[in-house]
PDB file of C-alpha atoms in Angstrom:
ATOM      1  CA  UNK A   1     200.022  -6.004 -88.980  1.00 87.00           C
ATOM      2  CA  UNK A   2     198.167  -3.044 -87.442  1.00 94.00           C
ATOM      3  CA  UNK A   3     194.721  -3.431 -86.501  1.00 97.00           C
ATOM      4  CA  UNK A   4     192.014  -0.301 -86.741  1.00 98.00           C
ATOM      5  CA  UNK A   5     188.835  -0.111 -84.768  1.00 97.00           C
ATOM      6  CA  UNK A   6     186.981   2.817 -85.260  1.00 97.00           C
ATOM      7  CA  UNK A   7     184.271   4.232 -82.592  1.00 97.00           C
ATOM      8  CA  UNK A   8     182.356   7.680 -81.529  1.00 97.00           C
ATOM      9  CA  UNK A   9     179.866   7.637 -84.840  1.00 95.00           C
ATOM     10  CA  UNK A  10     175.801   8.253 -84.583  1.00 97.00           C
ATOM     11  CA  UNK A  11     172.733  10.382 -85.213  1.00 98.00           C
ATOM     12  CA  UNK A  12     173.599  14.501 -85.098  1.00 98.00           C
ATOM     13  CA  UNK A  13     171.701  17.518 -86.147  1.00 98.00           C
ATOM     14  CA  UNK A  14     172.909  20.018 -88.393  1.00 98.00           C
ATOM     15  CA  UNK A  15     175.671  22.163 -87.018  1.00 97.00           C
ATOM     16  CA  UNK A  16     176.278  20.414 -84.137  1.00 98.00           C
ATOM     17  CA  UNK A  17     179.353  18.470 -83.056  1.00 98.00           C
ATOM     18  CA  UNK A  18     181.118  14.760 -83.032  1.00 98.00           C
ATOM     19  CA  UNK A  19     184.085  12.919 -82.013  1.00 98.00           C
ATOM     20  CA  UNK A  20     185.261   9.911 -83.645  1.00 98.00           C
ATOM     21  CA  UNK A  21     188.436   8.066 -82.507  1.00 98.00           C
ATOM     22  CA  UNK A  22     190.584   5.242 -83.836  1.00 98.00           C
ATOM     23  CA  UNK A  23     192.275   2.935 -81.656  1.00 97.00           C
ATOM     24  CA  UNK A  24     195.556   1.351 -83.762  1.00 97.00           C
ATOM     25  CA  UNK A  25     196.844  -1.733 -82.328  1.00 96.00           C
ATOM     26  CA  UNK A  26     199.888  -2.519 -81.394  1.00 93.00           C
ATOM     27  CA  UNK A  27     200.530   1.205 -81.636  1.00 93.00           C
ATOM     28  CA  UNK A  28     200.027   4.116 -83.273  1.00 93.00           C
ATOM     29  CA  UNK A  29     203.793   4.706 -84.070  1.00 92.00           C
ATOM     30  CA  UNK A  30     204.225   0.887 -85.960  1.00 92.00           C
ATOM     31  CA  UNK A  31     202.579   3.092 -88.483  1.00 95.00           C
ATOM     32  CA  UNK A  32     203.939   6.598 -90.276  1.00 95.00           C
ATOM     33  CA  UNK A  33     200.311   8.239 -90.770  1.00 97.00           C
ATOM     34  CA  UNK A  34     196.772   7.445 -89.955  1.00 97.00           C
ATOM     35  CA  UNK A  35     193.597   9.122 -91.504  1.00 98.00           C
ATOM     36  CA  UNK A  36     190.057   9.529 -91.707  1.00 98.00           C
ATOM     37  CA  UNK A  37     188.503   8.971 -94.916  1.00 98.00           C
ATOM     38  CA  UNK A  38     184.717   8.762 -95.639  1.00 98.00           C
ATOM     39  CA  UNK A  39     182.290   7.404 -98.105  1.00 98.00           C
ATOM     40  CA  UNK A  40     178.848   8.513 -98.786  1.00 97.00           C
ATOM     41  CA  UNK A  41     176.347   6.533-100.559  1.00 93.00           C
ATOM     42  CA  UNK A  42     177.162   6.275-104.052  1.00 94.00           C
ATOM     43  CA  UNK A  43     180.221   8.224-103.721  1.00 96.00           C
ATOM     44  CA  UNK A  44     183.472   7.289-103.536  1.00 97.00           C
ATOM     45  CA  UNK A  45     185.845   7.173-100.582  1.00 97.00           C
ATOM     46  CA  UNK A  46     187.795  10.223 -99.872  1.00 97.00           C
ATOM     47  CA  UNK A  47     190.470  11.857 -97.683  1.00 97.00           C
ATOM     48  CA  UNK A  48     188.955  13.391 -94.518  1.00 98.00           C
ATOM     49  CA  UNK A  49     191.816  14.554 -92.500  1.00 98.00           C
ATOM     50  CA  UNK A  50     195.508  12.858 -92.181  1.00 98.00           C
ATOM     51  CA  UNK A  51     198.146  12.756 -89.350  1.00 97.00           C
ATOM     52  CA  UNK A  52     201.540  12.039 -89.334  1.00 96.00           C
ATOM     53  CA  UNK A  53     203.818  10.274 -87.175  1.00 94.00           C
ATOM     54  CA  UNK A  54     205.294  13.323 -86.063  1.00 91.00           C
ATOM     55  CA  UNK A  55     202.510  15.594 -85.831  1.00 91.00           C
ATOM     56  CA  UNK A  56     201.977  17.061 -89.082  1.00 93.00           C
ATOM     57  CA  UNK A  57     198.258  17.621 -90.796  1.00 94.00           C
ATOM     58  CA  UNK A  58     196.515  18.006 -93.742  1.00 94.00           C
ATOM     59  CA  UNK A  59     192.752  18.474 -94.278  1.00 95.00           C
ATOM     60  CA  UNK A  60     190.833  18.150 -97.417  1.00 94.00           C
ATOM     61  CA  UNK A  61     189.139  21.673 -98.121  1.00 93.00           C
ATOM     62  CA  UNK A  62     185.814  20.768 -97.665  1.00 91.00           C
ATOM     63  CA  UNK A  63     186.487  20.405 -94.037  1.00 92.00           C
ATOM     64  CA  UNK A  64     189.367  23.122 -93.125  1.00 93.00           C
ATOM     65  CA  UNK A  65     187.875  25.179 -90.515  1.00 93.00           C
ATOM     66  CA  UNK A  66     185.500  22.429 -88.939  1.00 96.00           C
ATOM     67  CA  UNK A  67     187.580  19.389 -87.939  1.00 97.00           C
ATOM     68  CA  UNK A  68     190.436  18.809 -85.751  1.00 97.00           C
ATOM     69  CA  UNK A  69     192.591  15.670 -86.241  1.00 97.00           C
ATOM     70  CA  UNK A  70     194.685  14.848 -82.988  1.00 97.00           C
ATOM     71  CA  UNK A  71     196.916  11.893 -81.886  1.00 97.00           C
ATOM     72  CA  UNK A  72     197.594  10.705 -78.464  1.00 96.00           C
ATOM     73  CA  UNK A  73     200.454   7.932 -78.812  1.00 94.00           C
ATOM     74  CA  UNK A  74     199.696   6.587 -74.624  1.00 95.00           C
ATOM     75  CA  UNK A  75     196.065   5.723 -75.554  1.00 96.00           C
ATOM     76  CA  UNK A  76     197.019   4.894 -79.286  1.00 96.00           C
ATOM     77  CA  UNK A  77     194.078   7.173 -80.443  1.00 97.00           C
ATOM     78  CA  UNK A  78     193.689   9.570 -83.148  1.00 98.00           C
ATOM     79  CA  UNK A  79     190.327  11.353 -82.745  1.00 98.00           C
ATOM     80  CA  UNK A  80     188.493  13.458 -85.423  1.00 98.00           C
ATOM     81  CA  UNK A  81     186.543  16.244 -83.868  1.00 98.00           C
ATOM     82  CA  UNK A  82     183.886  17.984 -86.262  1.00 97.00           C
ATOM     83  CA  UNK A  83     181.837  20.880 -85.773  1.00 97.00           C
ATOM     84  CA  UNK A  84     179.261  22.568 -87.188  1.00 97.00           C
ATOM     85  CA  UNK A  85     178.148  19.575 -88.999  1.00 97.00           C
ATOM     86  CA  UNK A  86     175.988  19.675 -92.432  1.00 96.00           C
ATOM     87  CA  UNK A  87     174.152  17.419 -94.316  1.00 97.00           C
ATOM     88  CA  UNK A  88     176.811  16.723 -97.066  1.00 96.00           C
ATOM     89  CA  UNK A  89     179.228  15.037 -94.059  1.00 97.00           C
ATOM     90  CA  UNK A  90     176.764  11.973 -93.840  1.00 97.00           C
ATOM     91  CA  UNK A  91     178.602   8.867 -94.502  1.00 98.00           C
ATOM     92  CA  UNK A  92     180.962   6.176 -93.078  1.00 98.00           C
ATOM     93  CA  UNK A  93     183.968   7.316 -91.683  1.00 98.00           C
ATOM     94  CA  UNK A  94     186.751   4.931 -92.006  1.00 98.00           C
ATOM     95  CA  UNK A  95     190.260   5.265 -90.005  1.00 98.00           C
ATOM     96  CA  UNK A  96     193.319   4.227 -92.498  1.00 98.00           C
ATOM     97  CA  UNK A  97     196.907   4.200 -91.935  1.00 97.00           C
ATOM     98  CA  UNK A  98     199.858   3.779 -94.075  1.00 96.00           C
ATOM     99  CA  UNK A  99     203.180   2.241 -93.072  1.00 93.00           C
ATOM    100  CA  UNK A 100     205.100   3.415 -96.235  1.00 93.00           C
ATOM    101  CA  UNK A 101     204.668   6.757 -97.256  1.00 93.00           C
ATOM    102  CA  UNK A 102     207.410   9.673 -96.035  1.00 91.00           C
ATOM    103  CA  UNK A 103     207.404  13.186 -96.032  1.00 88.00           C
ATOM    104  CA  UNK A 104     204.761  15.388 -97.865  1.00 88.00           C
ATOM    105  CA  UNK A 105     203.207  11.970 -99.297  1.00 90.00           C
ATOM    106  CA  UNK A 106     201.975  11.059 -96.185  1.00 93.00           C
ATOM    107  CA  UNK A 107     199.758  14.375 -96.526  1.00 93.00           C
ATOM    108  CA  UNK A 108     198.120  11.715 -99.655  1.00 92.00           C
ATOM    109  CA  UNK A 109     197.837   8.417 -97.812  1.00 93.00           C
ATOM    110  CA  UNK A 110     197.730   5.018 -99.105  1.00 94.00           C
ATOM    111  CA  UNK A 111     196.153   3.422 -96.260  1.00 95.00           C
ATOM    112  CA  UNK A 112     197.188  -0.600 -96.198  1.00 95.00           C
ATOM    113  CA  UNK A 113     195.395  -0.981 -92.639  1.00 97.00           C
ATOM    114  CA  UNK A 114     191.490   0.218 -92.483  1.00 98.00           C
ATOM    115  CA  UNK A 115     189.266   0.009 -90.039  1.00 98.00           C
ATOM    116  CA  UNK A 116     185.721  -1.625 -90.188  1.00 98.00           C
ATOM    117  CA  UNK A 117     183.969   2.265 -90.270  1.00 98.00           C
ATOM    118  CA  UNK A 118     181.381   4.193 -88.400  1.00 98.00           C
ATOM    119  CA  UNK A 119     178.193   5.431 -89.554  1.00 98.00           C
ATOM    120  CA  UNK A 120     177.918   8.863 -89.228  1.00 98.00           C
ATOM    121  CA  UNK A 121     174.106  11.033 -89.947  1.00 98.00           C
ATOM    122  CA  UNK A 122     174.159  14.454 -89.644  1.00 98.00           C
ATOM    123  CA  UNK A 123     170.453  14.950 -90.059  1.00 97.00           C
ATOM    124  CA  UNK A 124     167.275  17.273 -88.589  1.00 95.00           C
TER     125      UNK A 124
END
């Protein structure tokens, strides 16, 4: 059982910047990748940014070149950092993880854990 507790999320303006992290209990390594996701209102849930066990990334392409998705295995984090924020990122973020996948499929998670989410409002 891995628990998920998301944290960093609030009010922003347009292009400026945000850090979320998720805290994974016991540890980050009980698990072989943990992502962001987000949903937006009337929308459905989709990948953010994933992170693998051992390091590896994958973005989704509406976000390459404005997030940063990190791990730290002593504090059990993986943080999101955005930049240059718009409009369209408005939603709640949700940390996942997945305890099966391997390989490239982790780059597609099927989270089993999630966290409860954080709002996030990128607005003027």
């Amino acid at each position: 059982q891995v628990q998920l507790v998301e944290s960093g999320g609030g009010l922003v303006q347009p292009g400026g910047s945000l850090t979320l992290s998720c805290t994974a209990s016991p540890s980050i390594n009980s698990v072989n990748a943990i992502a962001w996701f987000r949903q937006a209102p009337g929308k459905e849930r989709e990948l953010v940014a994933v992170i693998t066990k051992g390091g590896l990334y994958n973005k989704a392409d509406a976000v390459v070149g404005r997030v940063h998705i990190s791990r730290d295995a002593t504090k059990n984090t993986v943080d999101l950092q955005m930049r240059r924020l718009e409009v369209e990122d408005t939603a709640v973020y949700y940390c996942g993880a997945d305890d099966e996948c391997q390989g490239y499929a982790c780059y597609n998670p099927r989270a089993r854990y999630w966290g409860r989410g954080t709002q996030v409002t990128v607005s003027s």
